[in-house]
Amino acid sequence: MPERTEHALLYIKYVDDALAEQGVAAVEGAISGISLRILARALPDGRTSVAVSLYRRVHRMRASGKAFHYWTSEKLTSMARTKKDLVVLREIDRRTGKSTTRHVFSETMVESWIHGLSGTLQWWMRSNPQARRLEGPEPEGVDNAVDQAVAAIREHIGELPNWNDRFPLLKDDWQHRPASAYLPYLDAYDHAQVAKNLFGVRAYRRPLAREVGRLDISTLSWFAMFRGLVPVDWLIDAMRTTKTASGRSLMREWSLTSLQWRGIRSILRRTPQPVLRRILKEPVHQARRTLADAADCTAHRLAVTRDLDLLPEIIAARGQRRVRGSRDLEHLVRDLPAIERWHDPRGRTAQRVMQEEIYALREMEHYNREIRLLPEGTAQVADWDLWKDEAFRVQALGLIEDRRRELMAARDHERYEREEARRIERIAKQAQRHQWALQTAALLDGREAAPGLSLVVARDAETLSRWGAMLNNCIGGYAGELELDVFAAVCEADGRVRLNLQITQSHGVEQILGKNNRDAVRELGEAAQQVVDGLVAMEVSFHSDALGMDGLRLPQRTC
């Protein structure tokens, strides 16, 4: 392979030693140096490219506490002339990995490109006046050096192309749009040639050329993705039913990245033609937005993507008729199994080592916190060098595990004692309630509640069940509270039950209800007040919100 020669048009490098020492000691991520480099590279085919990079020297701290620094570039930019005699400016963001490409048609774009990077360099030099020069001119001569580099770039790149000559069918304002939109119009003097560039010579039809002239560039770039995937007649029918997009939808179109377009194309290539025809019938902005969302989860640049080769099988298993449009297709893509892909094995190894160091450092800090709670002299405080000793680390982790088991045993013993104390207290309270219930039942059983009415206390669950059947209420469900609460009935001389009462130790009478849970007044009339007066005379209290007390009053007690 022929070698590629290169030489530097400009190289400026400054570092601040004082800031470097301060950054190592106290500041994580301190920038102690900056460098601007412009290289001219002669390509094997005779063309020349110019690369411009702005580097920074960054200081970091390892998990072990040791400092290190490295030079990194936030943006890598280059300019070159293509085989079609166009000039391309490419920018790669190192942090996000996003690549943008623009065609250059004016000298001001070249100057703003270089002066923007040199302005960043000069701003750092003004902020750090103590920086010393390693390469390049003094700070006062940076502007002249940059102007000379711009002139050298013009000589290497050559004359810039004229927009109106190369794109006669487009207006001047289109030169700031993405290149993928207007490249089909390159050197095309009629829309027939544009249609051939977009869809190929074999697929060319006169109706296709008419639709290309009618539609805007944004919509054409969408239909161009179906080239070779569906019959050209389907494309013509879809174009005829498509309205020209508004300016807002055009801006949404330009926001899509080349990575998203490649992902959409990969999805469409694996989709059967009947499904593609349904997608063509959808509004352009809707289908484009939906498939862009699907492409985002399939074309990630770092780690996880989807196994698109399984998509035809998934569509066949579900049935083509059930994939009704782009939304159903997106759901199928999202449900595809994920596969892991790493572009840089060395970066993955470095990341794993850093994660292991961070995890080990957290273990050491946890160990040092735990041994502070132990008696003095029980364990040795660990530093990083001692923690890297395998024998010491195993012993330390065993000590932490023993300490954890002791604490768990102590918590379990404390919880058992607490629950046992609650159980004993609960038994004592139930014994007290049982004693009170026996005494109150002996006091009330057989006593006269009112003329012709007497009190009967239930002794077993069968009695409660019989009372519930007679009055059609739920008193039979209180069998579990027998001999803890008092359940009584107000009966006539012939044994007919008129009222049921529930009396508790803490609140007194909580319920006094008749048949179908009616209030006592509705059941007995004026005799209900006599029953209440009789219970008060027997020193039975009433709850303030007792059920069945509507229309009744409690007599005032006298001391």
Coordinates of C-alpha atoms in Angstrom, one line a residue:
M1 CA 0.0 0.0 0.0
P2 CA 1.5 3.4 -1.0
E3 CA 2.7 5.5 2.0
R4 CA 1.0 8.7 2.9
T5 CA 3.3 11.7 3.5
E6 CA 2.4 14.6 5.7
H7 CA 4.0 17.8 7.0
A8 CA 3.0 20.3 9.7
L9 CA 1.6 23.7 8.6
L10 CA 1.3 24.9 12.2
Y11 CA 2.2 23.4 15.6
I12 CA 1.6 25.4 18.8
K13 CA 2.1 23.8 22.2
Y14 CA 2.0 25.5 25.7
V15 CA 2.0 24.0 29.2
D16 CA 1.6 25.5 32.7
D17 CA 3.9 23.7 35.2
A18 CA 2.5 25.5 38.2
L19 CA -1.1 24.5 37.2
A20 CA 0.1 21.0 36.6
E21 CA 1.4 20.6 40.2
Q22 CA -1.7 22.1 41.6
G23 CA -3.9 19.9 39.5
V24 CA -2.0 16.7 40.6
A25 CA -2.3 17.7 44.3
A26 CA -5.9 18.9 44.5
V27 CA -7.9 19.2 41.3
E28 CA -9.4 16.2 39.4
G29 CA -9.6 16.9 35.7
A30 CA -7.3 20.0 35.7
I31 CA -6.1 21.2 32.3
S32 CA -2.4 22.2 32.4
G33 CA -1.6 22.3 28.7
I34 CA -3.0 23.0 25.2
S35 CA -1.8 22.3 21.7
L36 CA -3.0 23.2 18.2
R37 CA -1.7 21.2 15.2
I38 CA -2.4 21.6 11.5
L39 CA -1.2 18.8 9.2
A40 CA -1.2 18.6 5.4
R41 CA -1.4 15.0 4.1
A42 CA -0.7 13.9 0.6
L43 CA -3.0 11.0 -0.3
P44 CA -2.0 8.2 -2.7
D45 CA -4.3 9.3 -5.4
G46 CA -2.7 12.8 -5.6
R47 CA -5.3 14.7 -3.5
T48 CA -4.3 16.6 -0.3
S49 CA -6.2 16.7 3.0
V50 CA -5.7 19.1 5.9
A51 CA -6.3 17.9 9.5
V52 CA -6.7 20.3 12.4
S53 CA -6.8 19.1 16.0
L54 CA -6.9 20.9 19.4
Y55 CA -5.4 18.9 22.2
R56 CA -5.6 19.4 26.0
R57 CA -3.4 18.0 28.7
V58 CA -5.7 16.6 31.5
H59 CA -4.7 15.3 34.9
R60 CA -6.6 12.5 36.7
M61 CA -6.3 10.4 39.8
R62 CA -6.3 6.6 39.8
A63 CA -8.3 4.6 42.4
S64 CA -4.9 3.8 44.0
G65 CA -4.3 7.5 44.6
K66 CA -1.6 7.9 42.0
A67 CA -1.8 10.8 39.6
F68 CA -1.4 10.6 35.8
H69 CA -1.9 12.9 32.8
Y70 CA -2.7 12.5 29.1
W71 CA -3.3 14.5 26.0
T72 CA -6.8 14.3 24.6
S73 CA -8.6 16.0 21.7
E74 CA -12.2 17.0 22.0
K75 CA -12.7 17.4 18.2
L76 CA -10.8 16.0 15.2
T77 CA -11.4 18.0 12.1
S78 CA -10.2 17.6 8.5
M79 CA -10.8 19.1 5.1
A80 CA -10.2 17.4 1.8
R81 CA -11.2 17.5 -1.9
T82 CA -13.4 14.6 -3.0
K83 CA -13.2 12.7 -6.3
K84 CA -16.3 14.7 -7.5
D85 CA -14.2 17.9 -7.1
L86 CA -16.1 19.0 -3.9
V87 CA -14.5 20.1 -0.7
V88 CA -15.6 18.3 2.5
L89 CA -15.2 19.4 6.1
R90 CA -15.5 16.6 8.6
E91 CA -15.7 17.0 12.4
I92 CA -15.6 14.1 14.9
D93 CA -16.6 14.7 18.5
R94 CA -14.3 12.5 20.6
R95 CA -16.6 12.6 23.7
T96 CA -19.8 11.6 21.9
G97 CA -18.4 9.9 18.8
K98 CA -20.7 11.9 16.6
S99 CA -19.4 12.6 13.1
T100 CA -20.7 15.5 11.0
T101 CA -19.8 16.2 7.4
R102 CA -20.3 19.5 5.5
H103 CA -19.4 20.7 2.0
V104 CA -17.5 24.0 1.8
F105 CA -18.4 26.6 -0.8
S106 CA -17.2 29.8 0.7
E107 CA -13.8 31.1 2.0
T108 CA -15.4 32.4 5.2
M109 CA -16.2 28.9 6.3
V110 CA -12.5 27.9 6.1
E111 CA -11.4 31.0 8.1
S112 CA -14.1 30.5 10.8
W113 CA -13.1 26.9 11.1
I114 CA -9.5 27.6 11.9
H115 CA -10.0 30.8 13.8
G116 CA -12.6 29.1 16.1
L117 CA -10.0 26.6 17.2
S118 CA -7.2 29.2 17.6
G119 CA -9.6 31.4 19.6
T120 CA -10.0 28.6 22.1
L121 CA -6.2 28.2 22.3
Q122 CA -5.7 31.9 22.8
W123 CA -8.4 32.1 25.5
W124 CA -6.6 29.4 27.5
M125 CA -3.2 31.2 27.1
R126 CA -4.7 34.5 28.4
S127 CA -6.3 32.6 31.3
N128 CA -2.8 31.1 32.1
P129 CA -0.2 33.8 31.6
Q130 CA 2.5 31.7 33.3
A131 CA 2.3 29.0 30.6
R132 CA 5.6 28.3 28.8
R133 CA 6.0 27.6 25.1
L134 CA 7.1 24.2 23.9
E135 CA 6.4 24.6 20.2
G136 CA 5.3 27.4 17.9
P137 CA 5.4 31.2 18.1
E138 CA 5.1 33.5 21.1
P139 CA 1.6 34.5 22.2
E140 CA 1.9 37.8 20.3
G141 CA 2.6 36.0 17.0
V142 CA -0.2 33.4 17.1
D143 CA -2.6 35.4 14.9
N144 CA 0.0 35.9 12.2
A145 CA 0.9 32.2 12.3
V146 CA -2.8 31.2 12.0
D147 CA -3.3 33.6 9.0
Q148 CA -0.3 32.0 7.3
A149 CA -1.7 28.5 8.0
V150 CA -5.0 29.5 6.5
A151 CA -3.2 30.7 3.3
A152 CA -1.3 27.4 3.1
I153 CA -4.6 25.5 3.5
R154 CA -6.0 27.4 0.5
E155 CA -3.0 26.5 -1.6
H156 CA -3.3 22.8 -0.7
I157 CA -7.1 22.5 -1.1
G158 CA -7.3 24.7 -4.1
E159 CA -10.2 26.8 -5.4
L160 CA -13.5 26.1 -3.7
P161 CA -16.4 24.9 -6.0
N162 CA -19.2 27.4 -7.0
W163 CA -22.6 26.4 -5.7
N164 CA -24.7 27.7 -8.5
D165 CA -22.5 26.0 -11.1
R166 CA -22.5 22.6 -9.4
F167 CA -26.2 22.7 -8.3
P168 CA -28.2 24.6 -10.9
L169 CA -31.6 23.3 -9.7
L170 CA -31.2 24.5 -6.1
K171 CA -31.0 27.9 -4.5
D172 CA -28.1 29.3 -2.6
D173 CA -29.7 28.7 0.9
W174 CA -29.5 25.0 0.4
Q175 CA -25.7 24.9 0.7
H176 CA -26.0 25.0 4.5
R177 CA -28.2 21.8 4.6
P178 CA -26.8 18.3 5.2
A179 CA -24.9 16.9 2.2
S180 CA -27.0 13.8 2.0
A181 CA -30.0 15.9 0.9
Y182 CA -28.6 17.8 -2.0
L183 CA -25.9 15.5 -3.4
P184 CA -28.4 13.8 -5.9
Y185 CA -28.7 17.3 -7.5
L186 CA -25.0 17.5 -8.2
D187 CA -24.4 18.6 -11.9
A188 CA -28.1 17.8 -12.7
Y189 CA -29.8 20.2 -15.1
D190 CA -33.3 18.6 -15.0
H191 CA -35.2 16.4 -12.5
A192 CA -34.9 13.4 -14.8
Q193 CA -31.2 13.3 -14.0
V194 CA -32.0 13.7 -10.3
A195 CA -34.4 10.8 -10.4
K196 CA -31.7 8.7 -12.0
N197 CA -29.2 9.7 -9.3
L198 CA -31.7 8.9 -6.6
F199 CA -33.3 5.6 -7.8
G200 CA -31.0 4.4 -10.5
V201 CA -31.2 4.3 -14.3
R202 CA -33.1 1.0 -14.5
A203 CA -35.8 2.3 -12.2
Y204 CA -36.3 5.6 -14.0
R205 CA -39.8 6.4 -15.2
R206 CA -41.2 9.7 -16.5
P207 CA -43.8 9.9 -13.7
L208 CA -40.9 9.4 -11.2
A209 CA -39.2 12.5 -12.6
R210 CA -42.4 14.5 -12.3
E211 CA -42.8 13.5 -8.6
V212 CA -39.1 14.3 -7.9
G213 CA -39.7 17.8 -9.3
R214 CA -42.8 18.3 -7.2
L215 CA -41.6 17.0 -3.8
D216 CA -39.0 18.7 -1.6
I217 CA -35.6 17.4 -0.9
S218 CA -36.4 16.1 2.6
T219 CA -39.2 13.9 1.4
L220 CA -37.1 12.6 -1.5
S221 CA -34.3 11.5 0.8
W222 CA -37.0 9.4 2.6
F223 CA -38.3 7.7 -0.6
A224 CA -34.7 7.1 -1.8
M225 CA -34.3 4.7 1.1
F226 CA -36.8 2.3 -0.5
R227 CA -34.8 2.2 -3.8
G228 CA -34.4 -1.5 -4.8
L229 CA -36.6 -2.7 -1.9
V230 CA -40.0 -2.1 -3.6
P231 CA -41.1 -1.8 -7.2
V232 CA -40.7 1.7 -8.6
D233 CA -44.5 1.9 -9.3
W234 CA -45.1 1.7 -5.6
L235 CA -42.8 4.6 -5.1
I236 CA -44.6 6.7 -7.7
D237 CA -48.0 5.9 -6.1
A238 CA -46.7 6.8 -2.7
M239 CA -45.2 10.1 -3.9
R240 CA -48.4 11.1 -5.6
T241 CA -50.3 10.8 -2.3
T242 CA -47.6 12.6 -0.3
K243 CA -47.9 16.3 0.4
T244 CA -44.9 18.6 0.4
A245 CA -43.5 18.8 3.9
S246 CA -43.5 22.1 5.8
G247 CA -40.4 23.9 7.0
R248 CA -40.8 22.5 10.5
S249 CA -40.8 18.9 9.3
L250 CA -37.7 19.7 7.2
M251 CA -35.9 20.8 10.4
R252 CA -36.9 17.5 12.0
E253 CA -35.5 15.7 9.0
W254 CA -32.2 17.4 9.2
S255 CA -31.9 16.5 12.9
L256 CA -31.5 12.8 12.0
T257 CA -27.9 11.5 12.1
S258 CA -26.2 9.4 9.5
L259 CA -26.1 6.6 12.1
Q260 CA -29.9 6.7 12.3
W261 CA -30.3 6.6 8.5
R262 CA -28.0 3.6 8.3
G263 CA -30.0 1.9 11.1
I264 CA -33.3 2.6 9.2
R265 CA -31.9 1.2 6.0
S266 CA -30.7 -2.0 7.8
I267 CA -34.3 -2.5 9.2
L268 CA -36.0 -1.9 5.8
R269 CA -33.6 -4.3 4.0
R270 CA -34.8 -7.1 6.3
T271 CA -38.5 -6.2 6.0
P272 CA -40.8 -8.0 3.5
Q273 CA -42.2 -6.0 0.6
P274 CA -45.9 -6.1 1.7
V275 CA -44.9 -4.5 5.0
L276 CA -42.8 -1.9 3.2
R277 CA -45.8 -1.0 1.1
R278 CA -47.9 -0.3 4.2
I279 CA -45.0 1.9 5.5
L280 CA -45.0 3.8 2.2
K281 CA -48.7 4.6 2.6
E282 CA -48.1 6.3 6.0
P283 CA -47.3 10.0 6.4
V284 CA -43.6 10.6 5.8
H285 CA -42.9 12.4 9.1
Q286 CA -44.7 9.7 11.1
A287 CA -42.9 6.7 9.5
R288 CA -39.5 8.5 9.6
R289 CA -39.8 9.4 13.3
T290 CA -40.9 5.9 14.3
L291 CA -38.2 4.1 12.4
A292 CA -35.6 6.6 13.8
D293 CA -36.6 5.5 17.3
A294 CA -36.2 1.9 16.3
A295 CA -32.8 2.7 14.7
D296 CA -31.6 4.3 18.0
C297 CA -31.6 0.9 19.7
T298 CA -29.9 -1.0 16.9
A299 CA -27.0 1.3 15.9
H300 CA -25.4 2.2 19.2
R301 CA -21.7 2.9 18.6
L302 CA -20.3 1.4 21.9
A303 CA -21.8 -1.7 23.4
V304 CA -25.4 -2.9 22.8
T305 CA -27.2 -3.5 19.6
R306 CA -30.0 -5.7 18.3
D307 CA -29.7 -8.9 16.2
L308 CA -31.4 -7.7 13.1
D309 CA -30.8 -10.9 11.3
L310 CA -33.6 -12.4 13.3
L311 CA -36.1 -9.8 12.1
P312 CA -37.4 -11.8 9.1
E313 CA -38.0 -14.8 11.2
I314 CA -39.8 -12.8 13.8
I315 CA -42.1 -11.2 11.2
A316 CA -42.8 -14.6 9.6
A317 CA -43.6 -16.0 13.0
R318 CA -46.0 -13.2 13.8
G319 CA -47.5 -13.0 10.4
Q320 CA -47.0 -10.3 7.8
R321 CA -50.6 -9.2 8.0
R322 CA -50.3 -8.5 11.7
V323 CA -47.4 -6.0 11.0
R324 CA -49.7 -3.1 10.0
G325 CA -47.1 -0.3 9.8
S326 CA -44.0 1.3 11.2
R327 CA -45.2 1.2 14.8
D328 CA -45.6 -2.5 14.8
L329 CA -42.2 -2.9 13.1
E330 CA -40.6 -0.7 15.8
H331 CA -42.1 -2.9 18.5
L332 CA -40.6 -6.0 16.8
V333 CA -37.2 -4.4 16.6
R334 CA -37.2 -3.4 20.2
D335 CA -38.1 -7.0 21.2
L336 CA -35.2 -8.5 19.4
P337 CA -32.5 -10.0 21.6
A338 CA -29.6 -7.7 22.4
I339 CA -26.0 -8.6 21.5
E340 CA -22.8 -7.1 23.0
R341 CA -20.2 -5.5 20.8
W342 CA -17.1 -3.6 21.8
H343 CA -15.0 -1.8 19.2
D344 CA -11.9 -1.4 21.3
P345 CA -10.8 -4.5 23.4
R346 CA -8.0 -2.5 24.9
G347 CA -10.4 0.1 26.2
R348 CA -12.6 -2.6 27.6
T349 CA -9.7 -4.1 29.5
A350 CA -8.7 -0.7 30.9
Q351 CA -12.3 -0.1 32.0
R352 CA -12.5 -3.5 33.7
V353 CA -9.2 -2.8 35.5
M354 CA -10.4 0.6 36.7
Q355 CA -13.7 -0.9 37.9
E356 CA -11.8 -3.6 39.8
E357 CA -9.6 -1.0 41.5
I358 CA -12.6 1.1 42.5
Y359 CA -14.4 -1.9 43.9
A360 CA -11.2 -2.9 45.9
L361 CA -10.9 0.6 47.2
R362 CA -14.5 0.6 48.4
E363 CA -13.8 -2.7 50.2
M364 CA -10.8 -1.3 51.9
E365 CA -12.7 1.8 53.1
H366 CA -15.5 -0.4 54.4
Y367 CA -13.0 -2.5 56.3
N368 CA -11.4 0.5 57.9
R369 CA -14.8 1.9 59.0
E370 CA -15.8 -1.5 60.5
I371 CA -12.6 -2.0 62.5
R372 CA -13.1 1.4 64.3
L373 CA -16.0 -0.3 66.1
L374 CA -13.8 -3.1 67.4
P375 CA -11.6 -3.0 70.5
E376 CA -8.3 -1.3 69.9
G377 CA -5.6 -3.6 68.7
T378 CA -8.0 -6.2 67.3
A379 CA -7.3 -5.4 63.7
Q380 CA -4.8 -3.4 61.6
V381 CA -5.8 -0.4 59.6
A382 CA -5.2 -1.0 55.9
D383 CA -3.6 1.2 53.2
W384 CA -3.6 0.6 49.5
D385 CA -0.3 -1.2 49.4
L386 CA -1.3 -3.5 52.3
W387 CA -4.7 -4.2 50.8
K388 CA -3.1 -5.5 47.5
D389 CA -1.6 -8.3 49.6
E390 CA -3.9 -11.3 48.9
A391 CA -3.3 -13.0 52.2
F392 CA -4.1 -9.9 54.2
R393 CA -7.2 -9.1 52.1
V394 CA -8.6 -12.6 52.6
Q395 CA -8.0 -12.3 56.4
A396 CA -9.6 -8.9 56.5
L397 CA -12.6 -9.9 54.5
G398 CA -13.0 -12.9 56.8
L399 CA -12.9 -10.6 59.8
I400 CA -15.6 -8.4 58.3
E401 CA -17.8 -11.5 57.6
D402 CA -17.4 -12.7 61.2
R403 CA -18.3 -9.2 62.4
R404 CA -21.4 -9.2 60.2
R405 CA -22.5 -12.6 61.5
E406 CA -22.1 -11.4 65.1
L407 CA -24.2 -8.3 64.5
M408 CA -26.9 -10.4 62.8
A409 CA -26.9 -12.8 65.7
A410 CA -27.2 -9.9 68.1
R411 CA -30.0 -8.4 66.1
D412 CA -31.8 -11.7 66.0
H413 CA -31.5 -12.2 69.7
E414 CA -32.7 -8.7 70.4
R415 CA -35.7 -9.2 68.1
Y416 CA -36.6 -12.5 69.8
E417 CA -36.4 -10.9 73.3
R418 CA -38.6 -8.0 72.1
E419 CA -41.2 -10.3 70.6
E420 CA -41.2 -12.5 73.7
A421 CA -41.8 -9.5 75.9
R422 CA -44.7 -8.4 73.7
R423 CA -46.1 -11.9 73.8
I424 CA -46.0 -12.0 77.6
E425 CA -47.5 -8.5 77.8
R426 CA -50.3 -9.6 75.4
I427 CA -51.0 -12.7 77.5
A428 CA -51.2 -10.5 80.7
K429 CA -53.6 -8.1 79.0
Q430 CA -55.8 -11.0 77.8
A431 CA -55.9 -12.5 81.4
Q432 CA -56.9 -9.1 82.7
R433 CA -59.7 -8.8 80.1
H434 CA -60.8 -12.3 80.9
Q435 CA -61.1 -11.6 84.6
W436 CA -63.0 -8.4 83.9
A437 CA -65.4 -10.2 81.5
L438 CA -66.2 -12.9 84.1
Q439 CA -66.9 -10.3 86.8
T440 CA -69.1 -8.2 84.5
A441 CA -71.0 -11.2 83.1
A442 CA -71.8 -12.3 86.7
L443 CA -73.0 -8.8 87.5
L444 CA -75.3 -8.4 84.5
D445 CA -76.6 -11.9 83.9
G446 CA -80.3 -12.2 84.9
R447 CA -80.6 -8.5 86.0
E448 CA -83.7 -6.5 85.0
A449 CA -83.0 -4.0 82.3
A450 CA -86.5 -2.4 82.2
P451 CA -90.0 -3.4 83.2
G452 CA -90.6 -6.7 81.4
L453 CA -87.1 -6.9 80.0
S454 CA -84.0 -8.7 81.4
L455 CA -80.4 -9.1 80.5
V456 CA -79.0 -12.5 79.4
V457 CA -75.1 -12.9 79.0
A458 CA -73.8 -15.3 76.3
R459 CA -71.5 -18.1 77.6
D460 CA -70.8 -20.0 74.4
A461 CA -70.6 -19.5 70.6
E462 CA -73.8 -21.4 70.0
T463 CA -75.8 -18.8 71.9
L464 CA -74.2 -16.0 69.8
S465 CA -75.1 -17.9 66.6
R466 CA -78.7 -18.3 67.8
W467 CA -79.0 -14.6 68.6
G468 CA -77.6 -13.7 65.2
A469 CA -80.2 -15.9 63.5
M470 CA -83.0 -14.4 65.5
L471 CA -82.1 -10.8 64.9
N472 CA -80.5 -11.3 61.4
N473 CA -77.1 -9.6 62.4
C474 CA -73.5 -10.7 62.6
I475 CA -73.1 -11.1 66.3
G476 CA -72.3 -14.8 65.7
G477 CA -69.0 -13.7 64.2
Y478 CA -67.7 -12.4 67.5
A479 CA -67.2 -15.9 69.0
G480 CA -63.5 -15.4 69.2
E481 CA -63.9 -12.5 71.6
L482 CA -66.0 -14.5 74.2
E483 CA -64.8 -14.2 77.8
L484 CA -62.7 -11.2 76.7
D485 CA -65.7 -9.0 75.9
V486 CA -69.2 -9.3 77.3
F487 CA -72.0 -10.1 74.9
A488 CA -75.5 -9.7 76.3
A489 CA -79.1 -9.7 75.0
V490 CA -82.2 -7.8 76.2
C491 CA -85.0 -10.4 76.3
E492 CA -88.7 -10.4 77.0
A493 CA -90.2 -12.8 79.6
D494 CA -90.9 -15.4 77.0
G495 CA -87.2 -15.5 75.9
R496 CA -87.6 -13.3 72.8
V497 CA -84.5 -11.4 72.1
R498 CA -85.0 -7.7 71.3
L499 CA -81.5 -6.1 71.5
N500 CA -77.8 -7.3 71.4
L501 CA -75.0 -5.5 73.3
Q502 CA -71.3 -5.7 73.1
I503 CA -69.4 -4.4 76.1
T504 CA -65.6 -4.0 76.2
Q505 CA -63.3 -3.2 79.1
S506 CA -61.8 -0.1 77.4
H507 CA -64.9 1.6 76.0
G508 CA -67.9 0.1 77.6
V509 CA -71.0 -0.5 75.5
E510 CA -69.9 -0.2 71.8
Q511 CA -73.0 -1.7 70.1
I512 CA -76.7 -1.8 71.2
L513 CA -78.7 -2.9 68.1
G514 CA -82.0 -4.6 67.4
K515 CA -83.2 -6.7 64.5
N516 CA -81.5 -6.0 61.2
N517 CA -79.1 -3.7 63.1
R518 CA -81.8 -1.2 63.8
D519 CA -81.2 1.5 66.5
A520 CA -82.5 0.7 70.0
V521 CA -85.2 3.4 69.9
R522 CA -86.6 2.0 66.7
E523 CA -86.7 -1.5 68.2
L524 CA -88.0 -0.8 71.7
G525 CA -89.3 2.8 71.6
E526 CA -89.3 4.5 75.1
A527 CA -88.2 1.3 76.8
A528 CA -84.8 1.7 75.1
Q529 CA -84.1 4.7 77.4
Q530 CA -85.0 2.7 80.4
V531 CA -82.5 0.0 79.4
V532 CA -79.8 2.6 79.0
D533 CA -80.6 4.1 82.4
G534 CA -80.6 0.6 84.0
L535 CA -77.1 -0.1 82.6
V536 CA -75.8 3.2 83.8
A537 CA -77.2 2.4 87.2
M538 CA -75.2 -0.9 87.1
E539 CA -72.0 1.3 86.5
V540 CA -71.7 0.2 82.8
S541 CA -70.1 2.9 80.7
F542 CA -71.0 3.8 77.1
H543 CA -68.7 4.6 74.2
S544 CA -69.1 8.1 72.8
D545 CA -69.7 6.8 69.3
A546 CA -71.6 3.6 70.3
L547 CA -73.8 2.1 67.5
G548 CA -77.5 2.2 68.0
M549 CA -77.6 5.2 70.4
D550 CA -79.5 7.6 68.1
G551 CA -82.3 9.3 70.0
L552 CA -80.9 8.2 73.4
R553 CA -79.3 10.2 76.1
L554 CA -77.0 9.2 78.9
P555 CA -78.0 10.2 82.4
Q556 CA -75.6 12.3 84.5
R557 CA -73.9 10.5 87.3
T558 CA -74.0 11.9 90.8
C559 CA -71.1 11.7 93.1

